[in-house]
Amino acid sequence: MTDVVDDLDARAPLPSIYDYTDLIREDRLDGRLYTDPIVHDDEFDRIWHRGWVYVAHTSEVAKPGDYAIRSMGRQPIIVSRDKAGDINVLLNRCPHRGNRVVNDQLGNSMNFRCAYHAWTFTNSGDLLGVPHPQGYGENFDRSKLGLAKVPRVEIYRGFIFASLSPTGISLDEHLGRSKHLIDRLCEVAPTGEIEVKSGSLKHRMRCNWKMIVENDTDGYHPPFVHSSLFKVSINPKRAARQAIPKPPPDPVVRDWGNGSGELDYTERKRESGPLGWLKRFPQAVVDDYLAKLTERVGAERAMDIALEGPPHATIFPNLFIALNNIAVVQPLEANLTVQWVTPVTFGGAPALDETIITQTQGGLGPAGLLFADDDEIAERNQLGLAAGNPRWLYLARGLGREELDESNGSVVSDSSDETSQRAFWRRYRSEMMDDSPAGVVPDAFEGGCL
Amino acid sequence: MVEMDEMRGVSLSDADGPNFGGYSRREIIDFLYREAQLADEHKYADWEGLWTDDGIYWVPVDGNDTDPTSSVSFIYDNRARLRTRIGMLLTGERHSQVPPSDLARVISNVLIHDQAPGEDIEVTAAFVLIEYRREHIIWAGRVKYLLRPTPDGLKIALKKIVLVDSYDAIRKLGFIL
Ligand code: FES
Ligand SMILES: [Fe+2]
């Protein structure tokens, strides 16, 4: 098997013209972080082509032969399930002359054949045959000319992560506490397993990818950016009936370390009853769901899960769990990003599927009642940042009122505070400052400060 | 404009020709043009008035054949959600349409399909739309309508728009397609 990073191995350190501790300060950011193509190239070297990146979910390639094409940074990849049922992450690049071998977004095949000169590979990447092999002479070694394998692949509860560096921190070290965010999503399924089987909305935006990730857990903007939705969806009759409205519990924002942030409105969700975070379902649907979940986790835990639902949180660098959705950013240029939004359904609870799909397409994606407006704001942000000078953006909101939540070790603050953004930037800075080919263990958790 | 219609392959005599649920081909095509114009000009309330109470406004992903109940769509609005969508535009605070994009669309290749008496009239067409929002953005696709003859005139019971790039990433879609 060809080693994809033959040459990368020899390529340390990775010099940059920037000192990222200068660009990223405790309370401010240099605007060039979003606009400069050099920063963007550094990110490919240090984050997308070195560190752990979420690539796909195992249920998207559920059966032997299933495959999906994706990308890691600039690299085109194939995620496939082979005959033995194992997951492979391969470079989608023919070792002969570089043709992109697999071109359908999704499919099922045990073999891949390059269209250019018909070299044929197994779906785990081995070269099966080439036309007229005698032309290569006697020392032609097929075993060295397979599709290159992405050197490290690890799966956590069906979430496939890959790293283009052959050495470096483990997925466990990369995720740290954010593993529990994936757990909180999976636990909602009566089977304990989510399913990704309902397609994706792909959304192209003229903005930097980091702006999207930061906005995902930004609790400051919704009343302003989404005011049109709030105005039309508040039902005046219902509001009038609640003569003295009970103030809902305030959401909070959390820094989980390792670059992960959460906009946590668990307490507010609990007020809406079991499954209320998704929709007010008929009692029979709720009872059936609770009964199935109880079989796996017991009645008390089942009720808690039904009340709290999945989190609203980002995992560095590209994964956003938005309740029953997975959103993934794919950087193209400093000012161009594609975001995939994919509804997640819950194993053992098919009665929820249609509602989940309806909710996803209502709020999210390019036409979403929420996301279309986030997009417009992000694009205008990119236009404003073109100014370049003055240099600084202000990232200090809530710096003085963050607290350690002793119950779980996160740093917590008012939902409007920039705590989760500072979490992202702290991780980002440690990746960007590291010149080794392998990547570093994220900074020890040190609160919300950069 | 008789000449223009002739270029489209619609002759004047079509106006008196086959009858589709009580409407001539000419009346049906005029209805589509009017709908296109209201959408281009952001006359949201008038546009919403063209719909039946059970109307479905649908922009699928991944081509023509996806099942909207088991697979996600860019848009799959029932009447209530369409009302919300329009209501948001009417607040003047739907940022993705502040200010409204400048739009011009051309609808053509209109075919009116045979229909059983009492059924909705199925019409298919192709369209090209240029959006100007800081840059030119091209939208194109095939569209299928189900039009219902009602005492208040024709109403849209279904508008399904299959974009040419429905498999790919698209730009934000805050306006009415
Ligand atoms: S490039 Fe693939 S066979 Fe030649
Ligand atoms: Fe938002």
XYZ file of C-alpha atoms and ligand atoms in Angstrom:
632
model
C 0.000 0.000 0.000
C 1.298 3.414 -0.890
C 1.884 5.562 2.102
C 0.028 8.790 1.489
C 2.385 10.865 3.529
C 5.715 9.532 2.279
C 6.794 13.038 1.601
C 4.995 14.737 4.448
C 7.058 12.631 6.822
C 10.136 14.469 5.738
C 8.432 17.810 5.841
C 8.946 19.196 9.345
C 8.747 21.800 10.629
C 6.084 23.835 8.868
C 7.274 27.422 8.856
C 4.768 30.245 8.933
C 5.297 33.947 8.500
C 2.826 34.521 11.331
C 3.218 34.318 15.064
C -0.266 33.216 16.012
C 0.178 34.269 19.631
C 0.400 37.773 18.218
C -2.749 37.413 16.093
C -4.801 35.739 18.827
C -4.830 37.584 22.158
C -6.774 37.036 25.311
C -9.499 39.508 24.442
C -9.038 40.186 20.741
C -8.382 38.687 17.337
C -6.568 39.991 14.307
C -9.033 40.301 11.393
C -6.528 38.698 9.019
C -7.302 35.358 10.646
C -10.444 35.336 8.522
C -9.209 36.879 5.292
C -5.552 36.129 4.698
C -4.783 33.322 2.194
C -1.526 32.649 4.060
C -3.437 31.916 7.251
C -5.745 29.750 5.184
C -2.791 27.751 3.809
C -1.333 27.386 7.302
C -4.665 25.942 8.409
C -4.462 23.237 5.750
C -0.973 22.268 6.935
C -1.692 22.394 10.639
C -5.361 21.535 11.049
C -6.991 19.924 8.014
C -4.024 17.888 6.715
C -2.517 16.990 10.070
C -5.033 16.859 12.889
C -8.196 14.828 13.421
C -11.083 15.757 11.155
C -14.617 14.338 11.191
C -15.216 12.705 7.787
C -18.454 10.686 7.857
C -20.730 8.503 9.956
C -20.573 4.713 9.680
C -24.306 4.509 8.899
C -23.679 6.428 5.673
C -21.710 3.403 4.475
C -23.749 0.787 6.298
C -23.359 -2.246 4.014
C -20.242 -3.894 2.562
C -19.454 -2.110 -0.699
C -21.047 1.194 0.338
C -18.933 4.254 -0.271
C -19.154 8.042 -0.036
C -16.770 10.666 -1.366
C -15.792 13.542 0.915
C -12.820 15.773 1.522
C -10.299 16.479 4.245
C -9.156 20.022 3.661
C -8.041 20.006 0.035
C -7.694 16.247 -0.208
C -10.443 14.290 -1.987
C -11.183 11.095 -0.065
C -13.279 7.950 -0.320
C -14.918 6.449 2.757
C -15.755 2.832 1.989
C -16.859 -0.332 3.739
C -15.017 -3.392 2.488
C -16.000 -7.052 2.228
C -14.932 -7.727 5.800
C -17.156 -4.866 6.987
C -14.239 -2.592 7.882
C -14.159 1.137 7.183
C -11.443 2.460 4.846
C -10.540 6.078 4.242
C -8.624 6.355 0.973
C -7.265 9.180 -1.099
C -9.492 9.570 -4.142
C -6.553 9.871 -6.479
C -5.331 7.293 -8.950
C -1.694 6.346 -8.242
C -1.097 6.177 -11.984
C -1.648 9.725 -13.230
C -3.784 11.207 -10.471
C -7.291 10.914 -11.873
C -10.141 11.156 -9.348
C -11.202 7.521 -9.300
C -14.621 7.605 -7.612
C -16.993 10.270 -8.835
C -20.481 9.408 -7.561
C -21.235 11.036 -4.209
C -22.580 7.763 -2.809
C -22.715 4.247 -4.148
C -22.042 0.571 -3.650
C -19.218 -1.312 -5.334
C -16.589 -3.823 -4.271
C -14.150 -2.468 -6.868
C -13.228 0.962 -8.166
C -12.024 1.383 -11.730
C -10.200 4.481 -12.858
C -11.808 5.827 -16.027
C -8.558 7.077 -17.529
C -6.503 3.874 -18.138
C -8.712 1.378 -16.300
C -6.514 0.526 -13.350
C -8.775 -1.370 -10.978
C -8.743 -1.358 -7.178
C -10.568 -3.162 -4.413
C -12.716 -0.907 -2.246
C -10.029 -1.185 0.414
C -7.562 0.321 -2.032
C -5.468 -2.620 -3.274
C -4.504 -2.541 -6.924
C -6.171 -5.523 -8.620
C -4.973 -5.079 -12.153
C -3.810 -2.789 -14.912
C -4.312 -3.182 -18.680
C -1.262 -4.517 -20.589
C 0.971 -4.941 -17.515
C 3.893 -6.187 -19.635
C 4.570 -2.534 -20.484
C 5.843 -2.018 -16.946
C 8.577 -4.635 -17.144
C 9.391 -7.349 -14.679
C 9.739 -5.427 -11.434
C 6.241 -3.959 -11.488
C 5.066 -4.150 -7.874
C 1.303 -3.969 -7.648
C 1.381 -3.955 -3.868
C 2.992 -0.500 -3.884
C 0.473 1.065 -6.255
C -2.834 0.906 -4.438
C -5.006 3.896 -3.562
C -3.220 5.689 -0.753
C -4.739 5.116 2.660
C -5.322 7.975 5.065
C -2.873 6.819 7.733
C -5.000 7.154 10.838
C -8.692 6.407 11.136
C -10.575 6.045 14.398
C -14.273 5.629 15.020
C -16.112 6.821 18.082
C -19.742 5.658 18.343
C -20.060 5.618 14.563
C -18.361 9.004 14.039
C -15.435 8.413 11.676
C -12.461 10.692 12.283
C -9.303 10.641 10.196
C -5.871 12.233 10.329
C -3.466 12.636 7.422
C -0.503 12.500 9.796
C 0.857 9.004 10.502
C 1.781 10.003 14.034
C 0.314 12.328 16.593
C -2.171 12.524 19.393
C -4.873 9.870 19.633
C -8.495 10.617 18.830
C -9.121 10.286 22.541
C -6.657 13.079 23.272
C -8.080 15.154 20.436
C -11.646 14.913 21.705
C -11.007 15.084 25.444
C -14.227 16.000 27.203
C -16.065 16.605 23.937
C -16.615 12.856 23.606
C -19.522 13.268 25.949
C -21.191 15.605 23.429
C -21.272 12.711 20.954
C -22.517 10.452 23.757
C -25.367 12.839 24.532
C -26.471 12.694 20.894
C -26.219 8.902 20.580
C -27.901 8.242 23.911
C -31.135 9.784 22.602
C -31.537 6.739 20.344
C -33.281 3.804 22.022
C -30.632 1.579 20.416
C -27.835 3.943 21.477
C -26.974 4.480 17.830
C -27.839 7.337 15.549
C -28.519 6.956 11.828
C -27.427 9.239 9.029
C -29.624 8.163 6.141
C -31.745 11.142 5.131
C -29.494 13.137 2.797
C -27.660 16.422 3.323
C -28.230 20.076 2.559
C -25.096 21.576 1.068
C -24.684 25.286 1.456
C -22.054 27.488 -0.187
C -21.164 30.705 1.628
C -18.806 33.529 0.823
C -17.262 33.624 4.250
C -14.470 32.068 6.245
C -15.192 28.666 7.840
C -14.284 29.850 11.339
C -17.022 32.448 11.303
C -19.562 29.659 10.816
C -18.136 27.544 13.628
C -18.035 30.531 15.994
C -21.603 31.482 15.122
C -22.856 27.947 15.795
C -22.672 28.468 19.565
C -23.045 32.245 19.588
C -25.875 33.026 21.967
C -25.589 36.794 21.502
C -26.958 37.126 17.954
C -30.301 35.234 17.768
C -32.640 38.025 18.940
C -31.196 40.304 16.255
C -30.322 38.067 13.308
C -33.427 35.905 13.705
C -35.878 38.610 14.757
C -38.058 38.034 11.687
C -38.639 34.407 12.678
C -39.341 35.265 16.306
C -41.813 37.940 15.222
C -43.903 35.659 13.053
C -43.719 32.533 15.175
C -44.878 34.027 18.470
C -48.496 33.082 18.703
C -50.346 36.116 20.149
C -53.278 34.012 21.368
C -51.058 31.677 23.338
C -49.020 34.583 24.692
C -52.224 36.268 25.870
C -53.394 33.086 27.610
C -50.267 32.988 29.726
C -51.218 36.097 31.638
C -48.153 36.020 33.831
C -45.535 34.274 31.747
C -43.064 32.301 33.800
C -39.552 33.342 32.824
C -37.845 30.351 31.214
C -34.536 29.239 32.776
C -31.634 31.047 31.206
C -29.418 29.149 28.808
C -25.659 29.200 29.366
C -22.588 28.824 27.226
C -19.865 26.318 28.072
C -16.217 25.766 27.238
C -15.536 22.026 27.379
C -11.838 22.352 26.583
C -10.098 21.013 23.441
C -11.791 23.711 21.386
C -15.353 22.553 22.030
C -18.139 24.925 22.970
C -21.759 24.415 23.867
C -24.806 26.646 23.911
C -26.552 24.809 26.700
C -30.291 25.293 27.175
C -30.899 21.972 28.848
C -32.930 23.507 31.656
C -35.167 25.301 29.196
C -35.642 22.107 27.176
C -36.699 20.232 30.295
C -39.646 22.609 30.685
C -41.120 21.412 27.366
C -41.657 17.825 28.511
C -40.244 14.581 27.102
C -39.199 15.003 23.442
C -40.446 18.596 23.671
C -37.070 19.800 22.359
C -38.150 18.275 19.048
C -41.909 18.732 18.993
C -45.031 18.252 21.092
C -45.825 14.674 20.100
C -49.024 12.720 20.868
C -48.696 10.939 24.216
C -48.665 7.514 22.531
C -45.510 8.432 20.578
C -43.791 9.697 23.728
C -44.789 6.613 25.723
C -43.578 4.271 23.023
C -40.243 6.095 22.792
C -39.784 6.088 26.568
C -40.630 2.375 26.792
C -37.988 1.474 24.201
C -35.346 3.722 25.727
C -36.144 2.362 29.198
C -35.227 -1.144 28.043
C -31.678 0.026 27.482
C -31.087 2.621 30.194
C -33.836 2.257 32.825
C -36.855 4.487 33.410
C -35.231 7.329 35.292
C -32.387 7.837 32.853
C -34.790 7.461 29.913
C -36.904 10.320 31.208
C -33.844 12.554 31.649
C -32.662 11.810 28.110
C -36.137 12.440 26.683
C -36.310 15.778 28.479
C -32.798 16.977 27.672
C -32.329 15.744 24.104
C -29.032 16.141 22.244
C -26.610 19.042 22.782
C -26.033 22.158 20.707
C -22.249 22.130 20.541
C -19.195 22.254 18.299
C -16.254 19.848 18.239
C -13.000 21.224 16.866
C -12.473 21.779 14.014
C -15.380 20.910 11.745
C -18.216 19.152 13.563
C -21.358 20.816 14.915
C -24.000 18.797 16.711
C -27.145 20.913 16.497
C -29.746 18.853 18.361
C -30.806 16.243 15.806
C -28.454 17.519 13.114
C -24.828 17.186 12.215
C -23.307 20.161 10.431
C -19.835 19.985 8.942
C -17.787 22.821 7.480
C -15.546 22.319 4.493
C -13.122 25.191 3.855
C -12.478 26.027 0.201
C -10.862 29.462 0.240
C -10.289 32.058 2.947
C -13.616 33.560 1.936
C -15.483 30.507 0.659
C -16.911 27.622 2.668
C -19.382 24.819 2.117
C -21.441 23.645 5.047
C -23.189 20.262 5.020
C -26.253 19.912 7.200
C -27.407 16.377 7.798
C -30.420 15.285 9.833
C -29.720 12.590 12.389
C -32.407 10.023 13.125
C -32.463 7.782 16.155
C -32.163 4.001 15.987
C -35.268 2.361 17.440
C -37.419 5.496 17.105
C -38.565 5.641 13.464
C -41.739 7.497 14.506
C -39.575 10.603 14.961
C -37.926 10.484 11.520
C -40.388 12.566 9.544
C -40.503 15.304 12.188
C -36.715 15.417 12.311
C -36.465 15.870 8.550
C -39.160 18.553 8.636
C -37.318 20.440 11.385
C -33.970 20.270 9.616
C -35.222 21.648 6.349
C -37.307 24.270 8.116
C -34.496 25.939 10.026
C -31.229 24.908 8.451
C -29.566 24.725 5.070
C -29.383 27.461 2.438
C -33.127 28.134 2.430
C -33.580 27.604 6.170
C -35.633 30.075 8.153
C -32.578 30.465 10.417
C -29.462 29.651 8.402
C -30.184 31.814 5.358
C -29.956 34.837 7.653
C -26.836 33.590 9.453
C -25.328 33.239 5.974
C -26.137 36.820 5.001
C -24.604 38.126 8.218
C -21.484 35.970 7.789
C -21.032 37.210 4.212
C -21.336 40.816 5.353
C -18.864 40.072 8.120
C -16.380 38.914 5.511
C -16.973 42.153 3.578
C -16.376 44.255 6.673
C -13.197 42.413 7.562
C -11.736 43.283 4.168
C -10.901 46.592 5.817
C -7.842 44.994 7.443
C -7.135 48.094 9.445
C -8.001 48.689 12.300
C -6.576 45.346 13.088
C -8.489 44.046 16.086
C -11.844 42.378 16.673
C -13.161 42.464 20.188
C -13.595 39.062 21.858
C -13.864 40.014 25.511
C -17.546 39.524 26.229
C -18.006 37.776 29.570
C -14.301 37.496 30.357
C -14.920 38.772 33.873
C -17.855 36.553 34.765
C -16.900 33.034 33.665
C -16.970 30.325 36.318
C -15.808 26.776 36.646
C -18.799 24.424 36.830
C -17.600 22.034 39.544
C -20.206 19.440 38.573
C -18.656 18.708 35.181
C -15.420 20.684 34.825
C -16.630 23.015 32.074
C -16.241 26.780 32.189
C -19.679 28.322 32.127
C -20.975 31.798 31.473
C -23.996 33.791 30.368
C -25.358 32.484 27.053
C -24.485 35.762 25.344
C -20.809 35.544 26.328
C -17.957 34.707 23.954
C -16.763 31.807 26.090
C -17.222 29.131 23.417
C -15.473 31.290 20.808
C -12.512 31.741 23.136
C -12.504 27.947 23.605
C -12.249 27.536 19.835
C -9.470 30.090 19.473
C -7.406 28.660 22.309
C -7.355 25.268 20.571
C -6.824 26.883 17.195
C -3.839 28.827 18.477
C -2.153 25.764 19.936
C -2.553 23.911 16.603
C -1.342 26.870 14.570
C 1.689 27.498 16.793
C 2.891 23.923 16.535
C 5.475 23.245 13.835
C 5.854 19.500 14.329
C 4.455 17.127 11.745
C 2.512 15.229 14.367
C 0.456 17.886 16.118
C 0.221 18.606 19.813
C -1.951 17.579 22.680
C -4.281 20.524 23.229
C -3.307 22.917 25.987
C -4.216 21.719 29.426
C -7.597 23.095 30.365
C -7.108 26.531 31.748
C -10.500 28.128 31.800
C -12.015 30.393 29.228
C -9.012 32.642 28.763
C -6.775 32.514 25.754
C -47.534 40.035 -28.372
C -48.571 37.669 -31.102
C -45.100 37.468 -32.666
C -43.384 36.527 -29.446
C -45.919 33.856 -28.735
C -45.420 32.430 -32.175
C -41.704 32.214 -31.514
C -42.529 30.130 -28.481
C -44.623 27.824 -30.610
C -47.873 29.094 -29.180
C -50.173 30.260 -31.927
C -53.090 32.568 -31.339
C -55.501 29.812 -32.116
C -54.292 27.999 -29.007
C -56.205 30.519 -26.985
C -59.388 28.940 -28.266
C -57.879 25.465 -28.420
C -57.894 22.589 -25.983
C -59.506 23.286 -22.713
C -57.661 22.396 -19.504
C -60.059 22.353 -16.602
C -61.842 25.296 -18.154
C -58.636 27.208 -18.934
C -56.975 27.692 -22.264
C -53.279 27.116 -22.778
C -52.857 30.854 -23.123
C -54.512 31.532 -19.749
C -52.388 28.946 -18.028
C -49.169 30.368 -19.464
C -50.237 33.871 -18.462
C -50.816 32.598 -14.951
C -47.224 31.290 -14.823
C -45.862 34.581 -16.124
C -47.828 36.497 -13.536
C -46.591 34.211 -10.774
C -43.003 34.689 -11.994
C -43.417 38.441 -12.035
C -44.867 38.625 -8.515
C -41.931 36.548 -7.250
C -39.367 38.668 -9.134
C -40.901 41.846 -7.759
C -41.119 40.556 -4.153
C -44.894 41.035 -4.012
C -45.018 38.418 -1.314
C -48.621 38.789 -0.169
C -49.980 38.728 -3.731
C -47.792 35.747 -4.517
C -49.048 33.914 -1.440
C -52.585 34.596 -2.640
C -51.963 32.301 -5.615
C -51.804 29.218 -3.395
C -54.395 26.629 -2.361
C -54.760 25.918 1.351
C -53.044 22.544 0.964
C -50.277 23.783 -1.326
C -46.752 22.359 -1.218
C -43.717 24.436 -2.188
C -40.851 22.031 -2.764
C -37.172 22.341 -3.713
C -35.680 18.829 -3.452
C -32.013 17.937 -3.118
C -30.330 15.240 -5.204
C -32.552 15.335 -8.270
C -36.122 14.598 -9.056
C -36.843 11.350 -7.271
C -36.200 11.923 -3.579
C -38.990 11.114 -1.152
C -39.623 14.259 0.904
C -40.801 12.282 3.935
C -37.643 10.193 4.267
C -35.044 12.542 2.776
C -34.265 16.140 3.465
C -35.170 18.889 0.935
C -33.842 22.427 0.564
C -37.474 23.478 0.981
C -40.566 21.383 1.589
C -43.097 23.906 2.854
C -46.654 23.058 3.659
C -49.030 25.990 3.769
C -48.259 26.846 7.411
C -44.514 26.949 6.870
C -44.912 28.887 3.635
C -46.950 31.418 5.599
C -44.087 31.719 8.097
C -41.568 32.110 5.277
C -43.622 34.871 3.668
C -44.387 36.449 7.044
C -40.662 36.720 7.756
C -40.060 38.462 4.435
C -42.894 40.864 5.221
C -41.294 41.927 8.524
C -38.490 43.578 6.551
C -36.029 41.897 8.928
C -35.333 38.720 6.956
C -31.671 39.673 6.562
C -31.034 37.294 3.686
C -33.452 39.524 1.738
C -32.530 42.925 3.175
C -32.436 44.573 0.762
C -34.319 42.186 -1.530
C -32.127 40.627 -4.224
C -32.743 41.949 -7.717
C -34.295 39.132 -9.701
C -35.255 38.403 -13.280
C -36.453 35.002 -14.389
C -37.436 33.520 -17.699
C -39.839 30.608 -17.794
C -40.211 28.589 -20.936
C -40.752 25.157 -22.522
C -44.177 25.104 -20.918
C -46.022 21.838 -21.398
C -49.535 21.233 -20.133
C -50.144 17.579 -19.519
C -53.328 15.608 -20.044
C -55.442 15.503 -16.976
C -58.528 13.632 -15.899
C -61.631 15.759 -15.334
C -61.690 17.308 -11.858
C -57.969 16.755 -11.285
C -55.301 19.403 -10.870
C -53.684 20.552 -14.100
C -50.082 19.372 -14.378
C -47.752 21.856 -16.031
C -43.997 21.443 -16.512
C -41.534 24.118 -17.568
C -37.899 25.159 -17.432
C -36.610 28.389 -15.943
C -33.496 30.496 -15.681
C -33.236 33.145 -12.990
C -30.499 35.691 -12.440
C -30.177 36.950 -8.897
C -28.087 40.026 -8.279
C -26.894 40.270 -4.721
C -23.411 41.845 -4.672
C -22.688 39.557 -7.650
C -24.645 37.701 -10.339
C -25.896 34.315 -9.214
C -27.489 31.939 -11.699
C -30.394 29.722 -10.733
C -31.896 27.277 -13.209
C -33.999 24.168 -13.175
C -37.136 22.362 -14.134
C -40.377 23.125 -12.460
C -43.559 21.153 -12.092
C -46.840 22.778 -11.100
C -50.159 21.325 -10.117
C -52.710 24.043 -10.779
C -56.223 23.807 -9.404
C -59.206 25.510 -11.021
C -61.197 27.145 -8.194
C -64.077 29.634 -8.070
C -61.381 32.282 -7.435
C -59.394 31.269 -10.482
C -56.327 29.062 -10.837
C -54.419 28.251 -7.642
C -51.102 26.492 -7.095
C -51.432 23.160 -5.299
C -47.801 22.153 -5.896
C -44.703 23.882 -7.126
C -41.712 21.562 -7.303
C -38.449 23.082 -8.442
C -35.581 20.737 -9.316
C -32.454 22.848 -9.567
C -29.764 21.881 -12.056
C -27.328 21.906 -9.129
C -29.578 20.102 -6.661
C -26.795 17.577 -5.990
C -24.308 20.292 -5.145
C -23.897 23.083 -2.610
C -26.126 26.070 -3.394
C -26.076 29.683 -2.249
C -28.579 31.010 0.244
C -32.135 30.994 -0.958
C -33.981 33.717 0.913
C -36.176 34.885 -1.965
C -39.040 33.059 -3.654
C -37.958 30.643 -6.358
S -4.820 7.820 -14.208
Fe -5.912 6.179 -13.388
S -5.422 4.571 -14.703
Fe -4.265 6.185 -15.500
Fe -28.108 32.020 13.990
